[in-house]
């Protein structure tokens, strides 16, 4: 009986100590916003690195405080296909590499949740060759449960160390883009809802708001767009068990971050480098703090055969 109680206590301590890690991978959701060259198809390769410092809750007052460095890396292959002058279809295939470094290092890698997106250009006035340009587009994204969601670490299931959510998700967004000569502004509002997986765990719904300012430097060889802005992310607490209406108290995100970067385009090639600096955040009831994040994207433009597009209209 004593042996059984000791094993049970060890399992409870272990699962409680790592509970706050469920917030990590979703605490930074910054994207690239509007991308020029709407009439073009493209293939892109992206890399994103997100890092967090987690302090694990104590079970007893005399217990030593434990911390871990949580690293989430994402490599993603995307394909965008233009359908006429108004529609775009996008497919994204992510590859995840997650690490949790504490007294012991846990690491895992694999394919994440594939996503499919449809985008409709509601308003389009001018183009990149005119003095003024205004674009407003709406998008709808479906996330497929293709990533593994049954990985255990020393017998413990940690939500954000999984390759995927284990459930379908749906996101809707609105992006606008306005440029007057060299100066421009763009913004995005995104709302995402998640389903419950087979274990009844459900990630919290999210709202992302992004506002950017940019300056376009155009040359005979291409274009350069330095960008800076601010991002707000809110994510509700996860359901530990959706069926029993049990919340995970060590989850949830409310963050404000500064975002800046540079986009470069030349002929059929593009490269984008963006960074994110946390300004203020409350993650997992304050047990997790976000570190600066970094994202790269390499783009190869494929002009659509059915649409007339000049090189200047890409930049």
mmCIF file of C-alpha atoms in Angstrom:
data_model
loop_
_atom_site.group_PDB
_atom_site.id
_atom_site.type_symbol
_atom_site.label_atom_id
_atom_site.label_comp_id
_atom_site.label_asym_id
_atom_site.label_seq_id
_atom_site.Cartn_x
_atom_site.Cartn_y
_atom_site.Cartn_z
ATOM 1 C CA UNK A 1 0.000 0.000 0.000
ATOM 2 C CA UNK A 2 2.854 2.379 0.907
ATOM 3 C CA UNK A 3 4.531 1.560 -2.404
ATOM 4 C CA UNK A 4 1.346 2.343 -4.336
ATOM 5 C CA UNK A 5 0.907 5.665 -2.504
ATOM 6 C CA UNK A 6 4.525 6.672 -3.228
ATOM 7 C CA UNK A 7 4.126 5.978 -6.950
ATOM 8 C CA UNK A 8 0.807 7.848 -7.093
ATOM 9 C CA UNK A 9 2.307 10.879 -5.307
ATOM 10 C CA UNK A 10 5.277 10.936 -7.706
ATOM 11 C CA UNK A 11 2.955 10.953 -10.726
ATOM 12 C CA UNK A 12 0.834 13.765 -9.259
ATOM 13 C CA UNK A 13 3.888 15.889 -8.454
ATOM 14 C CA UNK A 14 5.353 15.367 -11.916
ATOM 15 C CA UNK A 15 2.172 16.185 -13.832
ATOM 16 C CA UNK A 16 1.488 19.262 -11.694
ATOM 17 C CA UNK A 17 5.044 20.578 -12.023
ATOM 18 C CA UNK A 18 4.909 20.564 -15.806
ATOM 19 C CA UNK A 19 1.326 21.779 -16.133
ATOM 20 C CA UNK A 20 2.296 25.371 -16.934
ATOM 21 C CA UNK A 21 4.151 24.271 -20.078
ATOM 22 C CA UNK A 22 0.874 23.886 -21.959
ATOM 23 C CA UNK A 23 0.907 27.616 -22.694
ATOM 24 C CA UNK A 24 4.311 27.839 -24.321
ATOM 25 C CA UNK A 25 4.091 27.215 -28.039
ATOM 26 C CA UNK A 26 1.042 29.381 -28.635
ATOM 27 C CA UNK A 27 2.092 32.413 -26.638
ATOM 28 C CA UNK A 28 3.705 34.015 -29.675
ATOM 29 C CA UNK A 29 1.537 33.909 -32.765
ATOM 30 C CA UNK A 30 2.969 36.702 -34.870
ATOM 31 C CA UNK A 31 2.726 36.358 -38.622
ATOM 32 C CA UNK A 32 3.775 38.337 -41.668
ATOM 33 C CA UNK A 33 0.506 40.096 -42.434
ATOM 34 C CA UNK A 34 -0.104 41.276 -45.985
ATOM 35 C CA UNK A 35 2.117 39.909 -48.761
ATOM 36 C CA UNK A 36 2.498 41.736 -52.097
ATOM 37 C CA UNK A 37 2.037 40.149 -55.520
ATOM 38 C CA UNK A 38 -1.552 38.937 -55.057
ATOM 39 C CA UNK A 39 -1.742 37.679 -58.637
ATOM 40 C CA UNK A 40 1.249 35.361 -58.218
ATOM 41 C CA UNK A 41 1.508 31.798 -57.048
ATOM 42 C CA UNK A 42 4.440 31.126 -54.758
ATOM 43 C CA UNK A 43 6.318 28.501 -52.778
ATOM 44 C CA UNK A 44 7.854 29.553 -49.472
ATOM 45 C CA UNK A 45 10.008 28.110 -46.704
ATOM 46 C CA UNK A 46 9.683 29.639 -43.225
ATOM 47 C CA UNK A 47 11.535 29.179 -39.947
ATOM 48 C CA UNK A 48 10.282 30.426 -36.582
ATOM 49 C CA UNK A 49 11.980 30.227 -33.178
ATOM 50 C CA UNK A 50 10.088 30.898 -29.933
ATOM 51 C CA UNK A 51 11.642 30.688 -26.445
ATOM 52 C CA UNK A 52 10.128 30.849 -22.958
ATOM 53 C CA UNK A 53 11.290 30.656 -19.350
ATOM 54 C CA UNK A 54 8.890 28.611 -17.206
ATOM 55 C CA UNK A 55 8.746 28.567 -13.408
ATOM 56 C CA UNK A 56 7.011 25.430 -12.199
ATOM 57 C CA UNK A 57 4.473 25.728 -9.346
ATOM 58 C CA UNK A 58 5.502 24.406 -5.919
ATOM 59 C CA UNK A 59 3.484 21.688 -4.213
ATOM 60 C CA UNK A 60 5.096 22.338 -0.821
ATOM 61 C CA UNK A 61 6.554 25.509 0.783
ATOM 62 C CA UNK A 62 9.986 23.962 1.366
ATOM 63 C CA UNK A 63 10.218 22.688 -2.212
ATOM 64 C CA UNK A 64 12.997 24.130 -4.400
ATOM 65 C CA UNK A 65 11.741 26.347 -7.229
ATOM 66 C CA UNK A 66 12.265 24.660 -10.589
ATOM 67 C CA UNK A 67 12.616 26.426 -13.919
ATOM 68 C CA UNK A 68 12.885 25.277 -17.513
ATOM 69 C CA UNK A 69 13.806 26.815 -20.857
ATOM 70 C CA UNK A 70 11.154 25.919 -23.433
ATOM 71 C CA UNK A 71 12.121 26.133 -27.114
ATOM 72 C CA UNK A 72 9.643 25.763 -29.968
ATOM 73 C CA UNK A 73 10.981 25.698 -33.533
ATOM 74 C CA UNK A 74 8.763 25.533 -36.583
ATOM 75 C CA UNK A 75 9.840 24.935 -40.197
ATOM 76 C CA UNK A 76 7.000 25.381 -42.654
ATOM 77 C CA UNK A 77 6.562 24.800 -46.372
ATOM 78 C CA UNK A 78 3.735 26.808 -47.954
ATOM 79 C CA UNK A 79 2.169 26.946 -51.394
ATOM 80 C CA UNK A 80 -0.085 29.796 -52.496
ATOM 81 C CA UNK A 81 -2.191 29.528 -55.659
ATOM 82 C CA UNK A 82 -4.078 32.449 -57.235
ATOM 83 C CA UNK A 83 -7.556 31.659 -58.583
ATOM 84 C CA UNK A 84 -8.633 34.517 -60.803
ATOM 85 C CA UNK A 85 -8.187 38.084 -59.588
ATOM 86 C CA UNK A 86 -10.041 37.692 -56.290
ATOM 87 C CA UNK A 87 -9.325 34.278 -54.760
ATOM 88 C CA UNK A 88 -6.241 32.595 -53.310
ATOM 89 C CA UNK A 89 -5.793 29.100 -51.872
ATOM 90 C CA UNK A 90 -2.952 28.365 -49.438
ATOM 91 C CA UNK A 91 -1.645 25.037 -48.092
ATOM 92 C CA UNK A 92 0.847 24.904 -45.198
ATOM 93 C CA UNK A 93 2.884 21.920 -43.991
ATOM 94 C CA UNK A 94 4.699 22.519 -40.661
ATOM 95 C CA UNK A 95 7.543 20.529 -39.108
ATOM 96 C CA UNK A 96 7.875 20.918 -35.326
ATOM 97 C CA UNK A 97 10.933 20.666 -33.088
ATOM 98 C CA UNK A 98 10.173 21.197 -29.387
ATOM 99 C CA UNK A 99 12.598 21.176 -26.451
ATOM 100 C CA UNK A 100 12.128 21.502 -22.699
ATOM 101 C CA UNK A 101 15.425 22.014 -20.868
ATOM 102 C CA UNK A 102 15.504 21.665 -17.075
ATOM 103 C CA UNK A 103 17.175 19.076 -14.837
ATOM 104 C CA UNK A 104 16.550 16.793 -17.763
ATOM 105 C CA UNK A 105 16.177 17.665 -21.449
ATOM 106 C CA UNK A 106 13.094 16.542 -23.371
ATOM 107 C CA UNK A 107 12.994 16.884 -27.147
ATOM 108 C CA UNK A 108 10.699 15.773 -29.945
ATOM 109 C CA UNK A 109 10.288 16.468 -33.658
ATOM 110 C CA UNK A 110 7.716 15.661 -36.306
ATOM 111 C CA UNK A 111 5.064 16.909 -38.711
ATOM 112 C CA UNK A 112 2.527 19.294 -37.175
ATOM 113 C CA UNK A 113 -1.056 20.158 -38.077
ATOM 114 C CA UNK A 114 -1.504 20.876 -41.802
ATOM 115 C CA UNK A 115 -3.644 23.926 -42.598
ATOM 116 C CA UNK A 116 -5.696 24.961 -45.649
ATOM 117 C CA UNK A 117 -6.695 28.591 -46.217
ATOM 118 C CA UNK A 118 -9.020 30.406 -48.595
ATOM 119 C CA UNK A 119 -8.526 34.165 -49.138
ATOM 120 C CA UNK A 120 -10.906 36.588 -50.862
ATOM 121 C CA UNK A 121 -9.807 40.070 -51.940
ATOM 122 C CA UNK A 122 -12.805 42.252 -51.060
ATOM 123 C CA UNK A 123 -11.336 45.616 -52.107
ATOM 124 C CA UNK A 124 -8.458 46.311 -54.489
ATOM 125 C CA UNK A 125 -7.638 49.837 -55.599
ATOM 126 C CA UNK A 126 -4.396 50.591 -57.436
ATOM 127 C CA UNK A 127 -1.340 48.347 -57.458
ATOM 128 C CA UNK A 128 2.341 48.522 -56.560
ATOM 129 C CA UNK A 129 3.070 50.744 -59.599
ATOM 130 C CA UNK A 130 0.564 53.480 -58.607
ATOM 131 C CA UNK A 131 1.012 56.247 -56.013
ATOM 132 C CA UNK A 132 -1.864 54.915 -53.902
ATOM 133 C CA UNK A 133 -2.795 51.329 -53.132
ATOM 134 C CA UNK A 134 -5.578 49.931 -50.963
ATOM 135 C CA UNK A 135 -6.314 46.250 -50.374
ATOM 136 C CA UNK A 136 -8.739 44.571 -47.985
ATOM 137 C CA UNK A 137 -8.887 40.792 -47.885
ATOM 138 C CA UNK A 138 -10.734 38.186 -45.810
ATOM 139 C CA UNK A 139 -9.483 34.687 -45.032
ATOM 140 C CA UNK A 140 -10.720 31.417 -43.550
ATOM 141 C CA UNK A 141 -8.264 28.741 -42.359
ATOM 142 C CA UNK A 142 -8.938 25.121 -41.359
ATOM 143 C CA UNK A 143 -6.398 23.237 -39.238
ATOM 144 C CA UNK A 144 -6.251 19.450 -39.705
ATOM 145 C CA UNK A 145 -5.249 17.123 -36.805
ATOM 146 C CA UNK A 146 -2.286 15.574 -38.646
ATOM 147 C CA UNK A 147 0.394 16.034 -35.964
ATOM 148 C CA UNK A 148 1.001 13.442 -33.237
ATOM 149 C CA UNK A 149 -0.816 14.193 -29.994
ATOM 150 C CA UNK A 150 -0.112 11.111 -27.873
ATOM 151 C CA UNK A 151 3.543 11.702 -26.903
ATOM 152 C CA UNK A 152 4.515 11.058 -23.271
ATOM 153 C CA UNK A 153 7.567 12.408 -21.430
ATOM 154 C CA UNK A 154 8.499 10.229 -18.438
ATOM 155 C CA UNK A 155 4.897 9.068 -18.516
ATOM 156 C CA UNK A 156 3.473 12.613 -18.527
ATOM 157 C CA UNK A 157 1.437 14.183 -21.355
ATOM 158 C CA UNK A 158 2.511 17.812 -21.937
ATOM 159 C CA UNK A 159 0.156 19.666 -24.276
ATOM 160 C CA UNK A 160 2.546 22.002 -26.082
ATOM 161 C CA UNK A 161 5.288 19.408 -26.474
ATOM 162 C CA UNK A 162 2.975 17.561 -28.851
ATOM 163 C CA UNK A 163 3.415 17.873 -32.622
ATOM 164 C CA UNK A 164 -0.253 18.724 -33.103
ATOM 165 C CA UNK A 165 -3.423 19.683 -31.243
ATOM 166 C CA UNK A 166 -5.227 16.407 -31.899
ATOM 167 C CA UNK A 167 -8.308 18.305 -33.069
ATOM 168 C CA UNK A 168 -9.681 20.420 -35.896
ATOM 169 C CA UNK A 169 -9.406 24.192 -35.666
ATOM 170 C CA UNK A 170 -10.951 27.095 -37.570
ATOM 171 C CA UNK A 171 -9.602 30.641 -37.916
ATOM 172 C CA UNK A 172 -10.986 33.728 -39.667
ATOM 173 C CA UNK A 173 -8.998 36.867 -40.385
ATOM 174 C CA UNK A 174 -9.236 40.295 -41.956
ATOM 175 C CA UNK A 175 -6.183 42.080 -43.391
ATOM 176 C CA UNK A 176 -5.984 45.579 -44.815
ATOM 177 C CA UNK A 177 -3.075 47.284 -46.582
ATOM 178 C CA UNK A 178 -2.811 50.966 -47.517
ATOM 179 C CA UNK A 179 0.125 52.750 -49.149
ATOM 180 C CA UNK A 180 0.587 56.407 -50.112
ATOM 181 C CA UNK A 181 3.751 56.667 -52.217
ATOM 182 C CA UNK A 182 6.523 55.185 -50.034
ATOM 183 C CA UNK A 183 4.676 55.189 -46.704
ATOM 184 C CA UNK A 184 2.180 52.515 -45.770
ATOM 185 C CA UNK A 185 0.148 50.912 -43.010
ATOM 186 C CA UNK A 186 -1.297 47.416 -42.656
ATOM 187 C CA UNK A 187 -3.250 45.572 -40.008
ATOM 188 C CA UNK A 188 -4.735 42.191 -39.200
ATOM 189 C CA UNK A 189 -7.433 40.816 -36.900
ATOM 190 C CA UNK A 190 -7.557 37.050 -36.460
ATOM 191 C CA UNK A 191 -9.920 34.884 -34.391
ATOM 192 C CA UNK A 192 -9.291 31.165 -33.874
ATOM 193 C CA UNK A 193 -11.352 28.444 -32.243
ATOM 194 C CA UNK A 194 -10.202 24.902 -31.434
ATOM 195 C CA UNK A 195 -11.994 21.619 -30.994
ATOM 196 C CA UNK A 196 -11.455 19.040 -28.245
ATOM 197 C CA UNK A 197 -9.213 16.035 -28.921
ATOM 198 C CA UNK A 198 -9.957 12.395 -28.041
ATOM 199 C CA UNK A 199 -8.785 13.021 -24.459
ATOM 200 C CA UNK A 200 -11.208 15.981 -24.212
ATOM 201 C CA UNK A 201 -8.311 18.464 -23.989
ATOM 202 C CA UNK A 202 -9.118 21.686 -25.856
ATOM 203 C CA UNK A 203 -6.778 24.607 -26.445
ATOM 204 C CA UNK A 204 -8.259 28.016 -25.654
ATOM 205 C CA UNK A 205 -9.725 30.274 -28.330
ATOM 206 C CA UNK A 206 -7.455 33.065 -29.587
ATOM 207 C CA UNK A 207 -7.717 36.653 -30.811
ATOM 208 C CA UNK A 208 -4.741 38.313 -32.518
ATOM 209 C CA UNK A 209 -4.538 42.001 -33.471
ATOM 210 C CA UNK A 210 -1.578 43.345 -35.417
ATOM 211 C CA UNK A 211 -0.819 46.892 -36.616
ATOM 212 C CA UNK A 212 2.230 47.635 -38.800
ATOM 213 C CA UNK A 213 3.829 50.671 -40.461
ATOM 214 C CA UNK A 214 6.266 50.397 -43.354
ATOM 215 C CA UNK A 215 8.379 52.409 -45.772
ATOM 216 C CA UNK A 216 8.937 51.119 -49.311
ATOM 217 C CA UNK A 217 12.342 51.647 -50.911
ATOM 218 C CA UNK A 218 12.103 50.763 -54.590
ATOM 219 C CA UNK A 219 15.097 50.371 -56.915
ATOM 220 C CA UNK A 220 15.640 49.137 -60.458
ATOM 221 C CA UNK A 221 16.576 45.716 -59.043
ATOM 222 C CA UNK A 222 13.797 45.215 -56.510
ATOM 223 C CA UNK A 223 12.137 46.609 -53.390
ATOM 224 C CA UNK A 224 12.868 46.811 -49.646
ATOM 225 C CA UNK A 225 10.221 47.301 -46.969
ATOM 226 C CA UNK A 226 11.417 48.017 -43.397
ATOM 227 C CA UNK A 227 8.479 47.450 -41.042
ATOM 228 C CA UNK A 228 7.665 48.075 -37.391
ATOM 229 C CA UNK A 229 4.487 47.637 -35.400
ATOM 230 C CA UNK A 230 2.706 46.244 -32.381
ATOM 231 C CA UNK A 231 0.800 43.033 -31.722
ATOM 232 C CA UNK A 232 -1.814 42.023 -29.148
ATOM 233 C CA UNK A 233 -2.568 38.360 -28.433
ATOM 234 C CA UNK A 234 -5.268 36.990 -26.139
ATOM 235 C CA UNK A 235 -5.841 33.302 -25.575
ATOM 236 C CA UNK A 236 -8.453 31.863 -23.206
ATOM 237 C CA UNK A 237 -7.546 29.174 -20.714
ATOM 238 C CA UNK A 238 -7.493 25.630 -22.069
ATOM 239 C CA UNK A 239 -10.058 23.024 -21.178
ATOM 240 C CA UNK A 240 -8.349 20.239 -19.212
ATOM 241 C CA UNK A 241 -11.482 18.193 -19.824
ATOM 242 C CA UNK A 242 -14.071 19.800 -22.071
ATOM 243 C CA UNK A 243 -16.707 17.180 -21.347
ATOM 244 C CA UNK A 244 -16.450 17.754 -17.576
ATOM 245 C CA UNK A 245 -15.971 21.540 -18.005
ATOM 246 C CA UNK A 246 -12.622 21.479 -16.182
ATOM 247 C CA UNK A 247 -10.267 24.389 -16.972
ATOM 248 C CA UNK A 248 -6.468 24.187 -16.982
ATOM 249 C CA UNK A 249 -5.530 26.937 -14.509
ATOM 250 C CA UNK A 250 -1.924 26.973 -15.774
ATOM 251 C CA UNK A 251 -2.809 28.172 -19.256
ATOM 252 C CA UNK A 252 -4.015 31.312 -21.010
ATOM 253 C CA UNK A 253 -2.142 34.197 -22.631
ATOM 254 C CA UNK A 254 -2.473 38.001 -22.661
ATOM 255 C CA UNK A 255 0.489 39.672 -24.339
ATOM 256 C CA UNK A 256 1.627 42.860 -26.064
ATOM 257 C CA UNK A 257 4.710 42.734 -28.277
ATOM 258 C CA UNK A 258 6.705 45.025 -30.543
ATOM 259 C CA UNK A 259 7.271 43.597 -34.028
ATOM 260 C CA UNK A 260 9.809 44.733 -36.608
ATOM 261 C CA UNK A 261 11.542 43.452 -39.683
ATOM 262 C CA UNK A 262 12.565 43.798 -43.299
ATOM 263 C CA UNK A 263 11.056 42.389 -46.503
ATOM 264 C CA UNK A 264 13.195 42.202 -49.650
ATOM 265 C CA UNK A 265 12.031 41.354 -53.173
ATOM 266 C CA UNK A 266 14.069 40.910 -56.348
ATOM 267 C CA UNK A 267 12.679 39.418 -59.559
ATOM 268 C CA UNK A 268 11.005 36.129 -58.560
ATOM 269 C CA UNK A 269 12.675 35.891 -55.155
ATOM 270 C CA UNK A 270 11.788 37.326 -51.778
ATOM 271 C CA UNK A 271 13.138 37.162 -48.245
ATOM 272 C CA UNK A 272 11.514 38.394 -45.049
ATOM 273 C CA UNK A 273 13.082 38.666 -41.585
ATOM 274 C CA UNK A 274 10.927 39.588 -38.591
ATOM 275 C CA UNK A 275 11.523 39.761 -34.851
ATOM 276 C CA UNK A 276 9.172 40.030 -31.900
ATOM 277 C CA UNK A 277 10.034 41.671 -28.557
ATOM 278 C CA UNK A 278 7.657 41.146 -25.587
ATOM 279 C CA UNK A 279 6.521 44.413 -23.965
ATOM 280 C CA UNK A 280 4.013 43.138 -21.423
ATOM 281 C CA UNK A 281 2.574 39.670 -20.945
ATOM 282 C CA UNK A 282 0.718 37.426 -18.543
ATOM 283 C CA UNK A 283 1.262 33.817 -19.590
ATOM 284 C CA UNK A 284 0.089 30.816 -17.605
ATOM 285 C CA UNK A 285 -0.886 32.937 -14.582
ATOM 286 C CA UNK A 286 2.555 34.568 -14.609
ATOM 287 C CA UNK A 287 4.522 31.310 -14.416
ATOM 288 C CA UNK A 288 5.918 31.737 -17.943
ATOM 289 C CA UNK A 289 7.782 34.663 -19.492
ATOM 290 C CA UNK A 290 8.356 35.060 -23.227
ATOM 291 C CA UNK A 291 11.757 35.788 -24.752
ATOM 292 C CA UNK A 292 12.396 37.564 -28.086
ATOM 293 C CA UNK A 293 11.274 35.537 -31.127
ATOM 294 C CA UNK A 294 12.606 35.384 -34.671
ATOM 295 C CA UNK A 295 11.123 34.367 -38.019
ATOM 296 C CA UNK A 296 12.574 34.008 -41.534
ATOM 297 C CA UNK A 297 10.758 33.398 -44.797
ATOM 298 C CA UNK A 298 12.158 32.651 -48.255
ATOM 299 C CA UNK A 299 9.793 33.062 -51.224
ATOM 300 C CA UNK A 300 9.852 31.987 -54.855
ATOM 301 C CA UNK A 301 7.191 33.696 -56.983
ATOM 302 C CA UNK A 302 5.514 31.764 -59.809
ATOM 303 C CA UNK A 303 3.611 34.107 -62.187
ATOM 304 C CA UNK A 304 0.151 32.775 -63.016
ATOM 305 C CA UNK A 305 -0.245 31.827 -66.689
ATOM 306 C CA UNK A 306 -3.856 32.980 -66.700
ATOM 307 C CA UNK A 307 -3.186 36.458 -65.312
ATOM 308 C CA UNK A 308 -1.211 39.368 -66.711
ATOM 309 C CA UNK A 309 1.357 40.437 -64.130
ATOM 310 C CA UNK A 310 4.354 42.668 -64.668
ATOM 311 C CA UNK A 311 7.520 42.440 -62.637
ATOM 312 C CA UNK A 312 6.830 45.891 -61.131
ATOM 313 C CA UNK A 313 3.468 44.716 -59.785
ATOM 314 C CA UNK A 314 5.239 42.177 -57.570
ATOM 315 C CA UNK A 315 7.032 44.814 -55.543
#
